[in-house]
CSV table of C-alpha atoms in Angstrom, one decimal:
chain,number,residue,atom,x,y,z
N,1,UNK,CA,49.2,-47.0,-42.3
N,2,UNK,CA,46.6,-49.1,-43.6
N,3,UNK,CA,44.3,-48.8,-46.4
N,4,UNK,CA,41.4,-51.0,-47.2
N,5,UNK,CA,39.2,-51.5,-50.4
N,6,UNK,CA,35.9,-53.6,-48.6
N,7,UNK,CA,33.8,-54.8,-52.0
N,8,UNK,CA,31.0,-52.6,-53.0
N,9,UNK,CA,27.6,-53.9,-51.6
N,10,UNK,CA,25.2,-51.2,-53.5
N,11,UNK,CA,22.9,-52.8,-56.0
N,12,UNK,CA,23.9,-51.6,-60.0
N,13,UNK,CA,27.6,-51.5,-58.5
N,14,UNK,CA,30.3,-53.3,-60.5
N,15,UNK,CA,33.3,-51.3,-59.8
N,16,UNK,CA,36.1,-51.0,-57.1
N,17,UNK,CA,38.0,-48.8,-55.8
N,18,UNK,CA,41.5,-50.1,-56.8
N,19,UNK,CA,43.4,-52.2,-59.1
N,20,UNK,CA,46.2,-54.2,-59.0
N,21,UNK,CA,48.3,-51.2,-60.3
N,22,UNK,CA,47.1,-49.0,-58.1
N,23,UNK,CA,47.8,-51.4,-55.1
N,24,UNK,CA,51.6,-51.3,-56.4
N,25,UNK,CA,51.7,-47.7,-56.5
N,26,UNK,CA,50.2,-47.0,-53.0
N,27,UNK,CA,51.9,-49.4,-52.0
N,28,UNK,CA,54.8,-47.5,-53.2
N,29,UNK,CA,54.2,-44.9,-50.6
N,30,UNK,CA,54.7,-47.4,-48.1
N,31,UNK,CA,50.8,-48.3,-46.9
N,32,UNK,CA,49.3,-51.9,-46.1
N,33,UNK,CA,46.8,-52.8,-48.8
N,34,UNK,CA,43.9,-54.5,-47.8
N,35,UNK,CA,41.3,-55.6,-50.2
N,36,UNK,CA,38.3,-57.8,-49.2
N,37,UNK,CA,37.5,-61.0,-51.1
N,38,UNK,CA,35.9,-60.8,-54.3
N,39,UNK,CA,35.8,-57.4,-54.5
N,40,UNK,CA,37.3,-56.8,-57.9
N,41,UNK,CA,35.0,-59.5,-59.1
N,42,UNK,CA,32.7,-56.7,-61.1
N,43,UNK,CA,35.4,-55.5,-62.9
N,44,UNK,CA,37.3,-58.9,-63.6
N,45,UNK,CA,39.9,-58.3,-61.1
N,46,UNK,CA,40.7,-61.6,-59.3
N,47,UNK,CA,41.5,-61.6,-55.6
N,48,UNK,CA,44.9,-63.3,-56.9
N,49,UNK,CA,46.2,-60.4,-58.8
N,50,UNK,CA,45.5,-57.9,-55.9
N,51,UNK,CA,47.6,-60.3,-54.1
N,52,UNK,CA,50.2,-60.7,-56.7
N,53,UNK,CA,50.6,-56.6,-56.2
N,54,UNK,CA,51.4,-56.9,-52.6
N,55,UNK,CA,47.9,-56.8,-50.9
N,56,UNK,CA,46.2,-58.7,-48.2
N,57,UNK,CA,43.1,-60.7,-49.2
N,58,UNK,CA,40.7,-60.5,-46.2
N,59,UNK,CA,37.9,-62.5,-45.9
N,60,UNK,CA,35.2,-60.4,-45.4
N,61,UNK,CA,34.3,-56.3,-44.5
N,62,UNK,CA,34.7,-56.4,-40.6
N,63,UNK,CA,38.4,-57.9,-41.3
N,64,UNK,CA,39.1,-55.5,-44.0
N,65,UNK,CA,38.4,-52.8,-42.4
N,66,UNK,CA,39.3,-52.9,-39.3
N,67,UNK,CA,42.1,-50.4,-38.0
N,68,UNK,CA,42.2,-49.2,-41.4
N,69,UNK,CA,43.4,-45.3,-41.5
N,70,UNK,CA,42.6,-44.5,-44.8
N,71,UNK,CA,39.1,-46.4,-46.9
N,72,UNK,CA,38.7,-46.6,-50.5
N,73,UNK,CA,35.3,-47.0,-51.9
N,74,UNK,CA,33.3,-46.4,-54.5
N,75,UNK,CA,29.8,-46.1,-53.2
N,76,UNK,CA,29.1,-44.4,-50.0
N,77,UNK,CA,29.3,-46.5,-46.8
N,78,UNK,CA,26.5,-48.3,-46.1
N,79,UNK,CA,24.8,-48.0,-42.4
N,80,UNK,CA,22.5,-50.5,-40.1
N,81,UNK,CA,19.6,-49.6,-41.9
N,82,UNK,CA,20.6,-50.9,-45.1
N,83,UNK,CA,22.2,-53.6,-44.5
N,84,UNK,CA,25.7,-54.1,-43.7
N,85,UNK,CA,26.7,-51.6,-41.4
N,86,UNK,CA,29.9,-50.4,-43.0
N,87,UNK,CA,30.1,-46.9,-41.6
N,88,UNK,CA,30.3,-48.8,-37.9
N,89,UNK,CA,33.3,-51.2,-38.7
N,90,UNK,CA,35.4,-47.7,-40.1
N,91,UNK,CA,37.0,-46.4,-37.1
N,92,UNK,CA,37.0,-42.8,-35.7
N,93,UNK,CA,39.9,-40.6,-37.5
N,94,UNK,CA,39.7,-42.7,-40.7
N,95,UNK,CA,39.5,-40.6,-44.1
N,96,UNK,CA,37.2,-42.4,-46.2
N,97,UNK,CA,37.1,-41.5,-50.0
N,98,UNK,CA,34.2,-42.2,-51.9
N,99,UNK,CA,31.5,-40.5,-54.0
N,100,UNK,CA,29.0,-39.9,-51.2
N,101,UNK,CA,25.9,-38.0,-53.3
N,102,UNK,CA,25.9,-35.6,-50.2
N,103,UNK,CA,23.3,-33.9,-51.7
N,104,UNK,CA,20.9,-36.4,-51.8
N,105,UNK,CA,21.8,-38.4,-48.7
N,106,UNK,CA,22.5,-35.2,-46.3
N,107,UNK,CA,21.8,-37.7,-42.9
N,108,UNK,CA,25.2,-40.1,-43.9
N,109,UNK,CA,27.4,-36.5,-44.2
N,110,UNK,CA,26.0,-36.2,-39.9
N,111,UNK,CA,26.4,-39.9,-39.5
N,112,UNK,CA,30.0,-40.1,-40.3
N,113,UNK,CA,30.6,-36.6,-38.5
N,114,UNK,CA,29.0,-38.3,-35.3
N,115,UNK,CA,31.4,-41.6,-36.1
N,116,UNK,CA,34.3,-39.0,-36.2
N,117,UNK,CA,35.4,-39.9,-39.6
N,118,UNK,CA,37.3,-37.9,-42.2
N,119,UNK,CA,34.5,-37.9,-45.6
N,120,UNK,CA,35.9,-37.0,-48.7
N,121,UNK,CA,33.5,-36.9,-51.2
N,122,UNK,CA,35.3,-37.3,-54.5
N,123,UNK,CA,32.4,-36.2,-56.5
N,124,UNK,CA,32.6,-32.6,-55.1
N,125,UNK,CA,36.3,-32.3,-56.6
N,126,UNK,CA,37.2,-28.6,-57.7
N,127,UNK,CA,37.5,-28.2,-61.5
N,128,UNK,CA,41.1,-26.5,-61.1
N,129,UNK,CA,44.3,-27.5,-62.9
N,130,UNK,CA,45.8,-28.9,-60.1
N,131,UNK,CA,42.7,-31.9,-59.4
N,132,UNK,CA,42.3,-32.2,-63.4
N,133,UNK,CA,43.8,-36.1,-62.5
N,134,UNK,CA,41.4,-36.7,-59.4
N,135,UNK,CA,38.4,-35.5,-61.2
N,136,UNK,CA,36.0,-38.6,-60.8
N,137,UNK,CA,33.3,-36.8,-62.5
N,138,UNK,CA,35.1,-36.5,-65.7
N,139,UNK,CA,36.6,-39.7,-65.8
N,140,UNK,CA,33.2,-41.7,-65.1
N,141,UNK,CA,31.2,-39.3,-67.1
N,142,UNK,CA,33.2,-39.9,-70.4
N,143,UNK,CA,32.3,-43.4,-69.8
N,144,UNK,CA,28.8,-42.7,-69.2
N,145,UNK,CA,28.8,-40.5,-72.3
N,146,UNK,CA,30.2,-43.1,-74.3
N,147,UNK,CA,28.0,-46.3,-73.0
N,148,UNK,CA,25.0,-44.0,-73.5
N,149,UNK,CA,25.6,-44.1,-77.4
N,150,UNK,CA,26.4,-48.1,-77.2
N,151,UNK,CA,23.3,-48.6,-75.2
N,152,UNK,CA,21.3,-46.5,-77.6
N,153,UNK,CA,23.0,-48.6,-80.9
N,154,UNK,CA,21.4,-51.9,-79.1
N,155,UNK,CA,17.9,-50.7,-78.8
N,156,UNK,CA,17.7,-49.4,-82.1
N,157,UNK,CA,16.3,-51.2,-84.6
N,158,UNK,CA,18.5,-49.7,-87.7
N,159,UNK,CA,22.1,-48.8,-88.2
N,160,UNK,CA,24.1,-45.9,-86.8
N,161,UNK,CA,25.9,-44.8,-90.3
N,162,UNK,CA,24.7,-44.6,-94.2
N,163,UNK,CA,24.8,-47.7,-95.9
N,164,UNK,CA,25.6,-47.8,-100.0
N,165,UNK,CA,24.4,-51.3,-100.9
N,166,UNK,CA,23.1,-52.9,-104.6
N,167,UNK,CA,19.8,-53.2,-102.9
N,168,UNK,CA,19.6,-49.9,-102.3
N,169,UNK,CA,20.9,-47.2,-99.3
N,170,UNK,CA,20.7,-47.1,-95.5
N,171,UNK,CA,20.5,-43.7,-94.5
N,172,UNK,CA,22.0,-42.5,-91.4
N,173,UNK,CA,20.6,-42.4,-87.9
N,174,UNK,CA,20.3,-38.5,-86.4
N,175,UNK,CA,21.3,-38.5,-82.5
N,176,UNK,CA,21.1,-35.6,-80.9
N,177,UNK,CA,22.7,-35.0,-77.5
N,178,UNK,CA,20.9,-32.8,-74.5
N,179,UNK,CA,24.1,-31.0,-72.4
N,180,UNK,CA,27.4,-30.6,-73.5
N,181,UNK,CA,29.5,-31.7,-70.3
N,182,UNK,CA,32.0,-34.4,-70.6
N,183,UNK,CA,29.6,-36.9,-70.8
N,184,UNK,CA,28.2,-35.3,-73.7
N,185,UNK,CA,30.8,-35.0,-75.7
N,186,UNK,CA,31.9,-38.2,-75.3
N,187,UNK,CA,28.2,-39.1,-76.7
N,188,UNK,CA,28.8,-36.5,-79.9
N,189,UNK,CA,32.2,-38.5,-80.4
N,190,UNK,CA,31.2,-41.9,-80.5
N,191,UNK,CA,28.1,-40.9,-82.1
N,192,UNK,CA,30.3,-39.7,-85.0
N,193,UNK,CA,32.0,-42.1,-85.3
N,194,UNK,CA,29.7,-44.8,-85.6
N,195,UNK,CA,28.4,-43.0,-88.4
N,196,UNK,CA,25.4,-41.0,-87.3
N,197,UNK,CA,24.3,-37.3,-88.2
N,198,UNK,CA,25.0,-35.4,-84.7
N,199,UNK,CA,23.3,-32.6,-82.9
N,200,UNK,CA,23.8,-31.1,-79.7
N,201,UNK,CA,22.3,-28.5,-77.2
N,202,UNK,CA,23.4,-27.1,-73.9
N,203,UNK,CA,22.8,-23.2,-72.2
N,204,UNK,CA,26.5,-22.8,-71.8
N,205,UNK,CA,27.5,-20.6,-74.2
N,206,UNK,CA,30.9,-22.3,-74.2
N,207,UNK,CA,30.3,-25.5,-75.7
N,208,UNK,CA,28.8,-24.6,-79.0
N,209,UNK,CA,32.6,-24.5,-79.8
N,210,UNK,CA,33.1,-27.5,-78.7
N,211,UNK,CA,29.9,-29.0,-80.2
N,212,UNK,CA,30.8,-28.0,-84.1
N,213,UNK,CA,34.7,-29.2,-83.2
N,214,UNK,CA,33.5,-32.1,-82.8
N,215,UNK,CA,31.5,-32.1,-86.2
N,216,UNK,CA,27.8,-31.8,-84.8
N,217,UNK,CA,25.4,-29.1,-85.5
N,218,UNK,CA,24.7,-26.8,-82.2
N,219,UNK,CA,21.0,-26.3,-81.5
N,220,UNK,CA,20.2,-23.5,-79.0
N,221,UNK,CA,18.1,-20.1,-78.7
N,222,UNK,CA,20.8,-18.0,-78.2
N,223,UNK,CA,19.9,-14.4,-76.8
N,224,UNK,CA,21.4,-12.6,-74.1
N,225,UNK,CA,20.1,-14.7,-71.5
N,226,UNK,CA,21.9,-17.6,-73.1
N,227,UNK,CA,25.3,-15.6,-73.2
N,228,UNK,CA,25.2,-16.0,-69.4
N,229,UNK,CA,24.2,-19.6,-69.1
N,230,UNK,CA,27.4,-20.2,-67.0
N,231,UNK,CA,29.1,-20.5,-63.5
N,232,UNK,CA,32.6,-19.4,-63.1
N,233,UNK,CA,32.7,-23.1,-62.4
N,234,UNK,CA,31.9,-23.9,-66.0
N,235,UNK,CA,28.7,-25.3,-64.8
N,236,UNK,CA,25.0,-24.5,-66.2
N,237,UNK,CA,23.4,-22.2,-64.1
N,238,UNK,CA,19.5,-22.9,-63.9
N,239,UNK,CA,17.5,-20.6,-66.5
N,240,UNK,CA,14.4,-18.5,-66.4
N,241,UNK,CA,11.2,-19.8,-67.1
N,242,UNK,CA,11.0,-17.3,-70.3
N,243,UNK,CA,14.4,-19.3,-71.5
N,244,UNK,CA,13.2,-22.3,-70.5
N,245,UNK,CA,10.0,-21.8,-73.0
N,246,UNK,CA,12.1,-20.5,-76.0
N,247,UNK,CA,13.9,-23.1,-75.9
N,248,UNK,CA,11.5,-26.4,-75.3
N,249,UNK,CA,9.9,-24.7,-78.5
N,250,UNK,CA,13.0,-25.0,-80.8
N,251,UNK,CA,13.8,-28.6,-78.8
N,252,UNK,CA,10.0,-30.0,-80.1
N,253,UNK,CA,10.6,-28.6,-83.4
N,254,UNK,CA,14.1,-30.0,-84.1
N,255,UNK,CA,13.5,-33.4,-81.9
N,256,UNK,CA,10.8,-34.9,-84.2
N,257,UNK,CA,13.3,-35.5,-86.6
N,258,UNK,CA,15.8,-37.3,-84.6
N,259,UNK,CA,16.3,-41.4,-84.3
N,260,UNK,CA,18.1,-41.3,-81.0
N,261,UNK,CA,18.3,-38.4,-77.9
N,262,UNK,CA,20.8,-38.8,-75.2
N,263,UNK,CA,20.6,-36.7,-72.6
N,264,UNK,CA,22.9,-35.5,-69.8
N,265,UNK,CA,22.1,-32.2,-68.4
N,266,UNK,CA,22.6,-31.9,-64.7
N,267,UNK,CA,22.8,-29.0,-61.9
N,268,UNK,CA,24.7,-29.9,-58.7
N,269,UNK,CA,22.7,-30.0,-55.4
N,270,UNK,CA,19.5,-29.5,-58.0
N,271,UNK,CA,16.7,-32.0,-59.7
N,272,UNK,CA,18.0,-32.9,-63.4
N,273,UNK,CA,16.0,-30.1,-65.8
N,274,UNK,CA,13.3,-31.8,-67.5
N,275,UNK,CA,14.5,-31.6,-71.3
N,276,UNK,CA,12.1,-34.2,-73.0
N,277,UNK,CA,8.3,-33.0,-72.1
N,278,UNK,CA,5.8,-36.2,-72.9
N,279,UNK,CA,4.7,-34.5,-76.1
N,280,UNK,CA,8.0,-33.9,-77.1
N,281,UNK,CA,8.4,-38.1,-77.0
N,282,UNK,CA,4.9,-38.7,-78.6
N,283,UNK,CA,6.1,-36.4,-81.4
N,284,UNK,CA,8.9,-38.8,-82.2
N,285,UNK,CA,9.1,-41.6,-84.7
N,286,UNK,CA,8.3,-44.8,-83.7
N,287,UNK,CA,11.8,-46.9,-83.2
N,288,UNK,CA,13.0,-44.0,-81.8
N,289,UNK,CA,15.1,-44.3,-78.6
N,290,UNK,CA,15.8,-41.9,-75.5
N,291,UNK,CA,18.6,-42.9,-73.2
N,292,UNK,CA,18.6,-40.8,-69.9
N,293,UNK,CA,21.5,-40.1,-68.6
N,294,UNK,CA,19.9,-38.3,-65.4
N,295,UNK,CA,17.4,-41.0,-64.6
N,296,UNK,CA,18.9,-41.1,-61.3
N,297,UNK,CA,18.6,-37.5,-60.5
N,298,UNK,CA,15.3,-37.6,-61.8
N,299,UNK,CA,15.6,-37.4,-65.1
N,300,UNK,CA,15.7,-35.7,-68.2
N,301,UNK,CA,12.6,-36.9,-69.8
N,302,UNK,CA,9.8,-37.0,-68.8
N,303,UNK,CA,8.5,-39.8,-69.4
N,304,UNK,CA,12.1,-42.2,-67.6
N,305,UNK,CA,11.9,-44.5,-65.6
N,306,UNK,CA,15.1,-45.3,-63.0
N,307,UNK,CA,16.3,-48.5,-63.8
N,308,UNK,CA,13.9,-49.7,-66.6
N,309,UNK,CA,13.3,-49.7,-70.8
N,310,UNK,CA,10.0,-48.3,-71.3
N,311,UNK,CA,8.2,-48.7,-74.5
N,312,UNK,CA,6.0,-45.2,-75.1
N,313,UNK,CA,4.0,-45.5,-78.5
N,314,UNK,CA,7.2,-47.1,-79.6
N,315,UNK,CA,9.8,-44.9,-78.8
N,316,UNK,CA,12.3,-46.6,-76.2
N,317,UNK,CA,13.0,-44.8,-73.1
N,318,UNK,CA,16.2,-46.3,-71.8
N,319,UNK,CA,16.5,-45.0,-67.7
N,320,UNK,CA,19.4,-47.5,-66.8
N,321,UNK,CA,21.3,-46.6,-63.6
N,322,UNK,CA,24.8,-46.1,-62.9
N,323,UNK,CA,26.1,-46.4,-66.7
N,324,UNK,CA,29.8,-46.1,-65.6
N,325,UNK,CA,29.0,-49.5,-63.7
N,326,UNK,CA,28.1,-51.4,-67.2
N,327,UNK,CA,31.5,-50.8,-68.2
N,328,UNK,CA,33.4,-51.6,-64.9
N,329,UNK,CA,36.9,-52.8,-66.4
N,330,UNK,CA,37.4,-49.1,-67.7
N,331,UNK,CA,35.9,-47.5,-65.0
N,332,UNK,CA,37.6,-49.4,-61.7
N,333,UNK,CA,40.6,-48.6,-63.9
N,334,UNK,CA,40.4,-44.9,-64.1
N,335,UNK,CA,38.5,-44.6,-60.8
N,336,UNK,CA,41.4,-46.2,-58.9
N,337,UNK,CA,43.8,-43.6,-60.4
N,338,UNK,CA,41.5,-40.8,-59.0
N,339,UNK,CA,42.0,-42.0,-55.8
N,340,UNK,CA,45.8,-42.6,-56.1
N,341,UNK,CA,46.4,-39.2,-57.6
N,342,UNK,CA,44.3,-37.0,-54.3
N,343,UNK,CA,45.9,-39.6,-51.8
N,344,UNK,CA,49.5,-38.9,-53.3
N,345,UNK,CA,49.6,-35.4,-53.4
N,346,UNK,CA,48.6,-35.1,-49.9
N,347,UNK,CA,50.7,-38.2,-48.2
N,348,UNK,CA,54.0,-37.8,-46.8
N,349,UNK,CA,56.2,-40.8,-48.4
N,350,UNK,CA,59.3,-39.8,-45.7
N,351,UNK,CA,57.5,-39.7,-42.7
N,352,UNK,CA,54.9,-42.0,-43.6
N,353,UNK,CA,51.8,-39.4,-43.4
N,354,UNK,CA,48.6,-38.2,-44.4
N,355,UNK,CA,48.2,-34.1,-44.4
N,356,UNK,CA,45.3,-32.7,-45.6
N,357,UNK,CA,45.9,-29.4,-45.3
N,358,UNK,CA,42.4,-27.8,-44.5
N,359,UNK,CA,43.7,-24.4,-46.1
N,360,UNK,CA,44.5,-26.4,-49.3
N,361,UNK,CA,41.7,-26.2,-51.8
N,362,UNK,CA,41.2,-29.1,-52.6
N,363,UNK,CA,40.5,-30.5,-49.5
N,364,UNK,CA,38.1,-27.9,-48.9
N,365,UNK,CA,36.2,-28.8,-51.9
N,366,UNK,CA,35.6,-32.4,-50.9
N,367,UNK,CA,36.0,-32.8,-46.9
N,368,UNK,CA,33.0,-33.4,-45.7
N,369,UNK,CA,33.5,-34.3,-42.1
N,370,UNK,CA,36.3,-33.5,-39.7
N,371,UNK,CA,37.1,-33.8,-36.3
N,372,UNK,CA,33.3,-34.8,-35.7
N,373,UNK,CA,31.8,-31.8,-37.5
N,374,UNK,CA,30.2,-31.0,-40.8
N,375,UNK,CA,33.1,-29.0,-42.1
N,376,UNK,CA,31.7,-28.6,-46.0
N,377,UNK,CA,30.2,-25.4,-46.5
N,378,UNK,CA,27.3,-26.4,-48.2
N,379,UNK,CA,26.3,-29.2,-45.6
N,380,UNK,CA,27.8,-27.3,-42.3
N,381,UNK,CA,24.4,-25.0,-42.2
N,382,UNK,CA,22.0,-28.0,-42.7
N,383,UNK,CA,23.9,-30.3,-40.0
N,384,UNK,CA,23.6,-26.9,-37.3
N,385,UNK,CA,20.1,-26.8,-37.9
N,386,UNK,CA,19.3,-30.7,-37.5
């Protein structure tokens, strides 16, 4: 069988979707690696060590993937109308792994039923024990969490931890972090340990353990409503407006004193919340910075901007996009494994097969597309109806 890795064409998009020991270990399982030219360039991966692991080096998409049974990537396939039409070179019956947003770009789930192939969507991986090592979300988010706190260092204009000196002391910086996923704690860590005074505030019950583990001060109205705050997923379910007002009060109060805010808080298939009202941000000190997280989602404050620093009375809004990409050595690295570890358990080494087992749930939590339907649950309905 052959697998192909075409380079990622998506503006903001450093990564790929293997690495050299990656290609030795599916190549392990006996498949023909294909990677296209240049495609580990983002990540500093030259096309001569995915050839010194044992793949082909092909010169260009078309070629790459061409007959390929099985695609990595790690943005969604492109199609005609933006560009490149990669969905059109991957052939019918072709599983194609790859964080697809489906919520956000429902027409490509149809597109790639009507093109018959197999869409995984790596994103929508079940949080169960036996995915914990394909979990994409976690492994880019504790990236994410922890470039946040670096990109939030560089537009400050003071230093993270106290300072003693004989000219007199530095005090420390106060970050406080807006939803306690793994992006988030990876924030309050790195936070700490650069030095700074750490708070943290998230409606899942749950993490205020977590939170004051980590040695940061948990912020949160916590009534009965809050004690709720959870799916049996372990994500934040969306509060009442009454919630919602308790607790933008205690935010405005306790955000005024902060130096930096990172925020993270996201709902799948939902807008991000909007943590960070503009009064909330004109209440801040000047030199103050806000890095969003969400931006791309729509944000978390008010006030970001997707893909742009913005100045607001002189508190720094940073809205970059796709933070995992801005550190794409790390990220390719532990992306790639993802990948590997859902193939594996699902390819037959003897017999030289992939069986994904439409019972199994895993493969019920990210298949997309199968047999030229919408076979996801939460997409099936809306493809019936178009």
């Amino acid at each position: 069988m052959k697998l192909a890795v075409p380079a990622e064409r998506r503006v903001n998009e450093a990564r790929v979707a293997a690495t050299p020991d990656t290609v030795k270990r599916l190549k392990g399982l006996g498949l023909d690696i294909v990677v296209e030219t240049g495609a580990g360039n983002g990540a500093s991966i030259p096309d001569q060590a995915f050839a010194d692991a044992g793949a082909t080096i092909a010169a260009d998409a078309a070629s790459a993937l061409a007959d390929a049974d099985i695609v990595f990537k790690v943005q969604r396939p492109m199609t005609a109308d933006e560009g490149t039409d990669e969905l059109a070179l991957i052939k019918s019956g072709a599983l194609v792994a790859a964080l697809f947003d489906p919520y956000r770009n429902r027409p490509l789930v149809q597109a790639c039923a009507e093109r018959g192939v197999r869409a995984a969507a790596m994103e929508l991986m079940p949080r169960i024990t036996r995915a914990q090592s394909m979990d994409v979300l976690s492994s880019q988010a504790n990236l994410a969490g922890y470039r946040a706190v670096i990109e939030a260092s560089q537009n400050f204009g003071r230093a993270f931890p106290m300072m003693m000196t004989a000219a007199g002391t530095v005090p420390p910086a106060r970050l406080m972090v807006f939803g306690v996923g793994v992006a988030g704690l990876q924030a309050i860590a790195t936070a700490r340990r650069l030095g700074a005074i750490v708070s943290a505030t998230d409606v899942r019950p749950a993490t205020k353990e977590q939170v004051e583990s980590l040695g940061a001060t948990f912020v949160a109205v916590m009534d009965e409503e809050f004690q709720q705050a959870q799916t049996a997923g372990g994500y934040a379910k969306e509060m009442s407006d009454a919630y919602k007002a308790k607790q933008a009060a205690l935010i405005a109060e306790t955000i005024k004193k902060q130096d930096i805010a990172i925020t993270t808080a996201l709902i799948p298939g939902r807008p991000a919340p909007k943590l960070i009202s503009a009064d909330m941000v004109k209440s801040m000190k000047p030199g103050s910075v806000i890095v969003d997280l969400a931006v791309e989602n729509g944000g978390n404050c008010e006030l970001s901007q997707p893909g742009q620093i913005v100045d607001v009375g002189g508190v720094k809004i940073v809205g970059l996009l796709n933070m995992p990409s801005r550190i794409a050595v790390d990220a390719s690295a532990l992306y790639a494994k993802n990948l590997f570890n859902f193939l594996s358990a699902f390819f037959d080494k003897k017999a030289g097969t992939l069986n994904l087992d439409p019972d199994d749930e895993i493969v019920k939590g990210v298949l997309l597309t199968r047999d030229g339907k919408v076979v996801h649950p939460a997409f099936a309905a809306t493809a019936a109806g178009a």
